[in-house]
Amino acid sequence: MRPIVAIIGRPNVGKSTLFNRFVGKRLAIVHDEPGVTRDRHYADAHIAGRDVVVVDTGGFDPDSDDPMRMGIARHVQAAIAEADVVLCVLDTTASVPADQQAVDLLRRSDKPVLYLANKADTAELEAASSTLYELGVPELFAVSGLHGRGLADVEVALGKVLPPPEPAPAPRDDGLTRVALLGRPNAGKSSLFNRLSGGEKSLVDSRPGTTRDPIDSLVEHGGRRFVLVDTAGVRRRSKVDEGVEAASVLRAIRSIERAEVVVLLVDASEGIAEQDARLLGLCVDRMRAVIIGMNKMDELTPKQQKEVLADARHATRFAGFAPVLGLSAKTGKGVGALVEHVARAAEQFKKRVPTAELNRFFEQVLAERPPPTRGGRAPRIYYVTQVQTSPPVFAAMSNAPANIDKSYKRFVTNQLRKAFGFEAVPLLVHYRKKKRDA
Ligand code: GDP
Ligand code: GDP
C-alpha cells in the first residue's frame, strides 16, 4: 500500500499550493471516459523515489465559534490516525493561536510530522520564519509553495520518515473477491453489512501489529462468497471521522487499495453529492470496479426511484462503466442483484483474454474501421494484447501512437468492453510504438 502523506493547516496557509507542487503533473490522469473535471484533494505522487498518496485535508477553521475548537482537534486526529506522515503547514507571515493548538496535538502523537513554514518567498522571510520555532516545533522547513523554494529539503526529509516499502502482498490463494463498502455516514453501510452477513461476523483477517487493524468479514449471500474489507470502520463509526471528510477519505483510500470491487452506497433521497463523486473519482484513479448502490429506495415512489437512478447515472458519468442500482438494505430488495453485480464485476476485473482471440477480433475491427489519418500519416495498430488483469490493462502496438486520436482510442476501448465483456470495470489501453518489423 502506498504511504499516505496528509497536509494539514488552517485555511490560506498554502496547503493546496503545496499539494499541487508535490503532485505536479501526475494530476493529469487519463481516463477512458469523457471527463468531467473533479475537484482534487488527494492524488498519487512520486516523492523521494516513492509512490505515495498526498491528501490535502482541507484545513480546520480557526475562527469557528466552537469553544472547544473541535475542528482543529478533529482534523489533526484524523490526519494522525490515518496518515503515515503529516505535513503541518504554517504561514511564515502570520501565526495564530490555532496553529499552537495544532502543533501541541501533533507533538503528542507518535506519527512523523514535518513542519513547513510556508510563504518564505525570500531570504528575509526565510530568516523571519524562525520565529515559528516559538510554537515548539523541533524542526522547521522554510518553503515557498508558490515559488518552489525549499521543497527539495522537504522531500529528502520525507524520504527518511516514510515507512519502509512493504513487500508485495502474497498472492491470495483463497480466490475470494475483496469488496469495499463505502459511502457517506447514514448511507446505510452497516445496515447493508448486517443484511449481507446475516448478522454473523466471521473474521477472516485481522492484522494486529499494524496501526490500522483492518478487519475483514467473510460474507455469503445468494450462494456468492466474498470478503468485505475493513468492516471495522463500517460497524463502529469512529468519532474521529464525524464531520471530517479527510478522515473518511483516508480510510476509503485504504479500503479501496485492499479491494477489487467497491460498492459505493448512497442515500437515494439525497442523491450523489460531491463527496460521493470524490470517492468515485478515487476508485477510478485506482482502477477499481465500482457498483453504485442507491439505497433506501423503499422510501421513494416508483417515479422518484426512476428519477433518482437517472440523476445518479448522469452525476457519475465520468465513471460510466460503473452500474447504478437501486436497493433497500432495510427490506432486502435489490440486495441480491447487487451481489450478482459484484460477482460479475469481479469476474471481469480478473479476466484475461488470450492474445490470439484479441488478434482475431481486432483484425476484423481494424479492417472495417482503421484509425483515421492524421498529420499526413496513417497510424496503424498492429495488434492488441492484454498486459495485465485486476484491473484489465491492454497494450496496442502502433507505428505512430501519437497520431491516434482520442475518439479512436475511445472506440477501441468500447470495442474491447463490448466484445470481451468488460462492461462494468475500468479498462486501460496503452498505445505503444513498435516498428513494423521489430
Ligand atoms: P490553503 O487554503 O491552505 O489550501 O491555501 P492556498 O494554497 O489556497 O493558498 C492561499 C493563498 O496563499 C493563495 O493566494 C496562494 O497563492 C498564497 N500562497 C500559497 N503559497 C504561497 C507562498 O509560498 N508564498 C506566497 N507569497 N503566497 C502563497
Ligand atoms: P451507515 O452510517 O452508512 O452505516 O448507515 P446505517 O446503516 O447506520 O443507516 C443509517 C440510517 O438509515 C439508519 O437509521 C437505518 O435504519 C437507515 N437505513 C439504512 N438502510 C435503509 C433502507 O434501505 N431504507 C430505509 N428506509 N432506511 C434505511
mmCIF file of C-alpha atoms in Angstrom, residues 94-327:
data_model
loop_
_atom_site.group_PDB
_atom_site.id
_atom_site.type_symbol
_atom_site.label_atom_id
_atom_site.label_comp_id
_atom_site.label_asym_id
_atom_site.label_seq_id
_atom_site.Cartn_x
_atom_site.Cartn_y
_atom_site.Cartn_z
ATOM 1 C CA ALA A 94 1.298 35.083 10.334
ATOM 2 C CA SER A 95 0.823 32.737 13.232
ATOM 3 C CA VAL A 96 -2.462 32.391 15.107
ATOM 4 C CA PRO A 97 -3.456 30.572 18.313
ATOM 5 C CA ALA A 98 -4.980 27.759 16.292
ATOM 6 C CA ASP A 99 -1.515 26.914 14.988
ATOM 7 C CA GLN A 100 -0.290 26.434 18.524
ATOM 8 C CA GLN A 101 -3.132 24.079 19.272
ATOM 9 C CA ALA A 102 -2.484 22.050 16.153
ATOM 10 C CA VAL A 103 1.215 21.815 16.938
ATOM 11 C CA ASP A 104 0.509 20.741 20.520
ATOM 12 C CA LEU A 105 -1.714 17.924 19.309
ATOM 13 C CA LEU A 106 0.756 16.821 16.698
ATOM 14 C CA ARG A 107 3.618 16.835 19.173
ATOM 15 C CA ARG A 108 1.733 14.350 21.327
ATOM 16 C CA SER A 109 1.306 11.829 18.513
ATOM 17 C CA ASP A 110 3.838 9.257 17.503
ATOM 18 C CA LYS A 111 3.413 9.849 13.780
ATOM 19 C CA PRO A 112 6.220 11.616 11.966
ATOM 20 C CA VAL A 113 5.391 15.260 11.352
ATOM 21 C CA LEU A 114 7.257 17.745 9.198
ATOM 22 C CA TYR A 115 6.584 21.397 9.939
ATOM 23 C CA LEU A 116 6.693 23.708 6.957
ATOM 24 C CA ALA A 117 6.999 27.460 7.285
ATOM 25 C CA ASN A 118 5.360 28.400 4.016
ATOM 26 C CA LYS A 119 5.413 31.701 2.152
ATOM 27 C CA ALA A 120 9.109 32.090 2.880
ATOM 28 C CA ASP A 121 9.498 33.569 -0.582
ATOM 29 C CA THR A 122 12.706 35.486 0.059
ATOM 30 C CA ALA A 123 15.845 35.108 2.147
ATOM 31 C CA GLU A 124 14.496 37.740 4.561
ATOM 32 C CA LEU A 125 11.248 35.903 5.010
ATOM 33 C CA GLU A 126 13.142 32.665 5.398
ATOM 34 C CA ALA A 127 15.080 34.210 8.282
ATOM 35 C CA ALA A 128 11.869 35.576 9.742
ATOM 36 C CA SER A 129 10.286 32.143 9.676
ATOM 37 C CA SER A 130 12.408 31.082 12.627
ATOM 38 C CA THR A 131 10.006 32.937 14.924
ATOM 39 C CA LEU A 132 7.683 29.988 14.341
ATOM 40 C CA TYR A 133 10.034 27.912 16.497
ATOM 41 C CA GLU A 134 8.178 29.572 19.367
ATOM 42 C CA LEU A 135 5.364 27.126 18.671
ATOM 43 C CA GLY A 136 7.647 24.412 19.975
ATOM 44 C CA VAL A 137 8.339 22.559 16.766
ATOM 45 C CA PRO A 138 11.537 20.515 16.630
ATOM 46 C CA GLU A 139 12.474 21.476 13.098
ATOM 47 C CA LEU A 140 11.124 23.903 10.546
ATOM 48 C CA PHE A 141 11.401 23.774 6.810
ATOM 49 C CA ALA A 142 11.199 27.248 5.340
ATOM 50 C CA VAL A 143 9.499 26.832 1.985
ATOM 51 C CA SER A 144 7.632 28.708 -0.656
ATOM 52 C CA GLY A 145 4.933 26.653 -2.281
ATOM 53 C CA LEU A 146 4.403 29.457 -4.719
ATOM 54 C CA HIS A 147 7.993 29.541 -5.959
ATOM 55 C CA GLY A 148 9.064 26.032 -5.120
ATOM 56 C CA ARG A 149 11.733 27.168 -2.670
ATOM 57 C CA GLY A 150 12.976 24.716 -0.067
ATOM 58 C CA LEU A 151 10.896 21.819 -1.269
ATOM 59 C CA ALA A 152 13.878 19.626 -2.123
ATOM 60 C CA ASP A 153 14.813 19.573 1.568
ATOM 61 C CA VAL A 154 11.280 18.599 2.487
ATOM 62 C CA GLU A 155 11.436 15.795 0.005
ATOM 63 C CA VAL A 156 14.665 14.451 1.477
ATOM 64 C CA ALA A 157 13.240 14.634 4.988
ATOM 65 C CA LEU A 158 10.070 12.949 3.834
ATOM 66 C CA GLY A 159 12.092 10.145 2.301
ATOM 67 C CA LYS A 160 13.606 9.490 5.712
ATOM 68 C CA VAL A 161 10.361 9.279 7.640
ATOM 69 C CA LEU A 162 8.208 7.347 5.172
ATOM 70 C CA PRO A 163 7.595 3.786 6.330
ATOM 71 C CA PRO A 164 9.844 1.277 4.580
ATOM 72 C CA PRO A 165 8.323 -0.132 1.406
ATOM 73 C CA GLU A 166 6.208 -3.163 2.096
ATOM 74 C CA PRO A 167 6.980 -6.342 0.245
ATOM 75 C CA ALA A 168 4.448 -7.133 -2.445
ATOM 76 C CA PRO A 169 1.435 -8.811 -0.856
ATOM 77 C CA ALA A 170 1.467 -12.568 -1.051
ATOM 78 C CA PRO A 171 -0.759 -13.841 -3.818
ATOM 79 C CA ARG A 172 -4.110 -14.714 -2.372
ATOM 80 C CA ASP A 173 -4.923 -18.325 -2.777
ATOM 81 C CA ASP A 174 -8.468 -18.169 -1.468
ATOM 82 C CA GLY A 175 -9.812 -16.912 -4.799
ATOM 83 C CA LEU A 176 -12.218 -14.684 -2.908
ATOM 84 C CA THR A 177 -13.166 -11.262 -4.154
ATOM 85 C CA ARG A 178 -12.383 -8.364 -1.855
ATOM 86 C CA VAL A 179 -15.161 -5.810 -1.708
ATOM 87 C CA ALA A 180 -15.003 -2.386 -0.080
ATOM 88 C CA LEU A 181 -18.238 -0.878 1.142
ATOM 89 C CA LEU A 182 -18.028 2.900 1.021
ATOM 90 C CA GLY A 183 -20.396 5.790 1.436
ATOM 91 C CA ARG A 184 -21.174 8.818 3.490
ATOM 92 C CA PRO A 185 -22.404 8.469 7.062
ATOM 93 C CA ASN A 186 -26.014 7.249 7.170
ATOM 94 C CA ALA A 187 -25.969 5.899 3.632
ATOM 95 C CA GLY A 188 -26.847 2.545 5.158
ATOM 96 C CA LYS A 189 -23.493 0.772 5.153
ATOM 97 C CA SER A 190 -23.919 -1.028 8.433
ATOM 98 C CA SER A 191 -27.483 -1.965 7.555
ATOM 99 C CA LEU A 192 -26.284 -3.471 4.306
ATOM 100 C CA PHE A 193 -23.419 -5.149 6.058
ATOM 101 C CA ASN A 194 -25.791 -6.739 8.539
ATOM 102 C CA ARG A 195 -28.046 -7.941 5.793
ATOM 103 C CA LEU A 196 -25.189 -9.429 3.817
ATOM 104 C CA SER A 197 -23.641 -11.111 6.786
ATOM 105 C CA GLY A 198 -26.951 -12.248 8.257
ATOM 106 C CA GLY A 199 -25.861 -10.627 11.479
ATOM 107 C CA GLU A 200 -22.957 -13.005 11.791
ATOM 108 C CA LYS A 201 -19.488 -11.665 11.765
ATOM 109 C CA SER A 202 -16.878 -14.042 10.693
ATOM 110 C CA LEU A 203 -13.470 -12.537 10.808
ATOM 111 C CA VAL A 204 -11.063 -13.914 8.309
ATOM 112 C CA ASP A 205 -8.273 -11.474 8.520
ATOM 113 C CA SER A 206 -7.270 -9.159 11.249
ATOM 114 C CA ARG A 207 -3.772 -7.924 11.196
ATOM 115 C CA PRO A 208 -2.689 -6.943 14.639
ATOM 116 C CA GLY A 209 0.603 -5.191 14.682
ATOM 117 C CA THR A 210 -0.410 -2.720 12.061
ATOM 118 C CA THR A 211 -1.724 0.509 13.453
ATOM 119 C CA ARG A 212 -4.876 0.347 11.444
ATOM 120 C CA ASP A 213 -6.035 -3.152 12.187
ATOM 121 C CA PRO A 214 -8.368 -3.639 9.282
ATOM 122 C CA ILE A 215 -10.920 -6.308 9.944
ATOM 123 C CA ASP A 216 -12.302 -8.224 7.023
ATOM 124 C CA SER A 217 -15.530 -10.165 7.084
ATOM 125 C CA LEU A 218 -16.391 -13.169 5.033
ATOM 126 C CA VAL A 219 -19.949 -12.955 3.794
ATOM 127 C CA GLU A 220 -22.112 -15.323 1.839
ATOM 128 C CA HIS A 221 -25.241 -14.212 0.090
ATOM 129 C CA GLY A 222 -27.248 -15.938 -2.596
ATOM 130 C CA GLY A 223 -24.563 -18.564 -2.940
ATOM 131 C CA ARG A 224 -21.851 -15.986 -3.559
ATOM 132 C CA ARG A 225 -18.984 -15.660 -1.151
ATOM 133 C CA PHE A 226 -16.790 -12.632 -0.862
ATOM 134 C CA VAL A 227 -14.795 -10.680 1.657
ATOM 135 C CA LEU A 228 -15.863 -7.268 2.838
ATOM 136 C CA VAL A 229 -12.712 -5.371 3.719
ATOM 137 C CA ASP A 230 -12.150 -3.043 6.646
ATOM 138 C CA THR A 231 -15.518 -3.672 8.153
ATOM 139 C CA ALA A 232 -14.348 -2.355 11.488
ATOM 140 C CA GLY A 233 -14.866 1.118 10.072
ATOM 141 C CA VAL A 234 -18.307 0.170 8.802
ATOM 142 C CA ARG A 235 -19.554 -1.323 12.026
ATOM 143 C CA ARG A 236 -18.412 1.118 14.591
ATOM 144 C CA ARG A 237 -18.318 4.596 13.350
ATOM 145 C CA SER A 238 -15.236 6.310 14.589
ATOM 146 C CA LYS A 239 -15.802 9.542 16.454
ATOM 147 C CA VAL A 240 -12.812 10.950 14.692
ATOM 148 C CA ASP A 241 -14.498 10.515 11.356
ATOM 149 C CA GLU A 242 -17.541 12.516 12.069
ATOM 150 C CA GLY A 243 -17.537 15.801 10.308
ATOM 151 C CA VAL A 244 -14.077 15.373 8.917
ATOM 152 C CA GLU A 245 -14.201 14.377 5.330
ATOM 153 C CA ALA A 246 -10.473 13.881 5.130
ATOM 154 C CA ALA A 247 -10.666 11.099 7.702
ATOM 155 C CA SER A 248 -13.167 9.120 5.720
ATOM 156 C CA VAL A 249 -11.245 9.811 2.542
ATOM 157 C CA LEU A 250 -8.075 8.479 4.112
ATOM 158 C CA ARG A 251 -9.896 5.416 5.342
ATOM 159 C CA ALA A 252 -11.535 4.995 1.964
ATOM 160 C CA ILE A 253 -8.169 5.050 0.209
ATOM 161 C CA ARG A 254 -7.015 2.221 2.437
ATOM 162 C CA SER A 255 -10.124 0.185 1.776
ATOM 163 C CA ILE A 256 -10.082 0.781 -1.958
ATOM 164 C CA GLU A 257 -6.482 -0.334 -2.198
ATOM 165 C CA ARG A 258 -7.324 -3.592 -0.491
ATOM 166 C CA ALA A 259 -10.357 -4.327 -2.642
ATOM 167 C CA GLU A 260 -11.075 -5.366 -6.195
ATOM 168 C CA VAL A 261 -14.661 -4.194 -6.224
ATOM 169 C CA VAL A 262 -16.085 -1.151 -4.489
ATOM 170 C CA VAL A 263 -19.720 -0.749 -3.575
ATOM 171 C CA LEU A 264 -20.463 2.934 -3.220
ATOM 172 C CA LEU A 265 -23.619 3.265 -1.190
ATOM 173 C CA VAL A 266 -25.676 6.433 -1.456
ATOM 174 C CA ASP A 267 -28.853 7.542 0.303
ATOM 175 C CA ALA A 268 -31.240 7.718 -2.657
ATOM 176 C CA SER A 269 -33.196 10.617 -1.248
ATOM 177 C CA GLU A 270 -30.009 12.670 -1.056
ATOM 178 C CA GLY A 271 -28.562 11.642 -4.377
ATOM 179 C CA ILE A 272 -24.926 11.824 -5.474
ATOM 180 C CA ALA A 273 -23.127 14.528 -3.523
ATOM 181 C CA GLU A 274 -19.688 15.984 -4.028
ATOM 182 C CA GLN A 275 -18.196 13.591 -1.528
ATOM 183 C CA ASP A 276 -19.632 10.613 -3.389
ATOM 184 C CA ALA A 277 -18.170 11.906 -6.621
ATOM 185 C CA ARG A 278 -14.810 12.218 -4.900
ATOM 186 C CA LEU A 279 -14.940 8.681 -3.614
ATOM 187 C CA LEU A 280 -15.878 7.532 -7.066
ATOM 188 C CA GLY A 281 -13.012 9.512 -8.549
ATOM 189 C CA LEU A 282 -10.699 7.774 -6.141
ATOM 190 C CA CYS A 283 -11.917 4.395 -7.369
ATOM 191 C CA VAL A 284 -11.488 5.436 -10.988
ATOM 192 C CA ASP A 285 -7.940 6.605 -10.321
ATOM 193 C CA ARG A 286 -7.218 3.315 -8.595
ATOM 194 C CA MET A 287 -8.877 1.434 -11.429
ATOM 195 C CA ARG A 288 -11.261 -0.463 -9.254
ATOM 196 C CA ALA A 289 -14.538 -1.968 -10.349
ATOM 197 C CA VAL A 290 -17.358 0.059 -8.814
ATOM 198 C CA ILE A 291 -21.024 -0.515 -8.256
ATOM 199 C CA ILE A 292 -23.118 2.429 -7.202
ATOM 200 C CA GLY A 293 -25.953 1.408 -4.903
ATOM 201 C CA MET A 294 -28.756 3.908 -4.411
ATOM 202 C CA ASN A 295 -30.066 2.777 -1.049
ATOM 203 C CA LYS A 296 -33.347 3.373 0.804
ATOM 204 C CA MET A 297 -35.394 3.049 -2.375
ATOM 205 C CA ASP A 298 -38.225 1.798 -0.163
ATOM 206 C CA GLU A 299 -38.786 5.404 0.867
ATOM 207 C CA LEU A 300 -39.459 6.553 -2.682
ATOM 208 C CA THR A 301 -42.332 6.256 -5.122
ATOM 209 C CA PRO A 302 -41.670 4.333 -8.344
ATOM 210 C CA LYS A 303 -41.497 7.611 -10.233
ATOM 211 C CA GLN A 304 -38.992 9.063 -7.784
ATOM 212 C CA GLN A 305 -36.946 5.895 -7.972
ATOM 213 C CA LYS A 306 -36.660 6.245 -11.711
ATOM 214 C CA GLU A 307 -35.576 9.841 -11.407
ATOM 215 C CA VAL A 308 -33.036 9.043 -8.725
ATOM 216 C CA LEU A 309 -31.410 6.403 -10.894
ATOM 217 C CA ALA A 310 -31.317 8.674 -13.933
ATOM 218 C CA ASP A 311 -29.837 11.557 -11.938
ATOM 219 C CA ALA A 312 -27.256 9.288 -10.372
ATOM 220 C CA ARG A 313 -26.203 7.939 -13.758
ATOM 221 C CA HIS A 314 -25.782 11.447 -15.007
ATOM 222 C CA ALA A 315 -23.800 12.604 -11.983
ATOM 223 C CA THR A 316 -21.455 9.632 -12.230
ATOM 224 C CA ARG A 317 -20.961 9.637 -15.978
ATOM 225 C CA PHE A 318 -17.227 10.242 -15.585
ATOM 226 C CA ALA A 319 -17.207 6.649 -14.352
ATOM 227 C CA GLY A 320 -19.657 5.451 -16.950
ATOM 228 C CA PHE A 321 -18.617 1.827 -16.552
ATOM 229 C CA ALA A 322 -19.990 1.689 -13.027
ATOM 230 C CA PRO A 323 -23.518 0.276 -12.881
ATOM 231 C CA VAL A 324 -26.059 2.239 -10.845
ATOM 232 C CA LEU A 325 -28.549 0.078 -8.947
ATOM 233 C CA GLY A 326 -31.447 0.765 -6.653
ATOM 234 C CA LEU A 327 -31.787 -1.207 -3.446
#
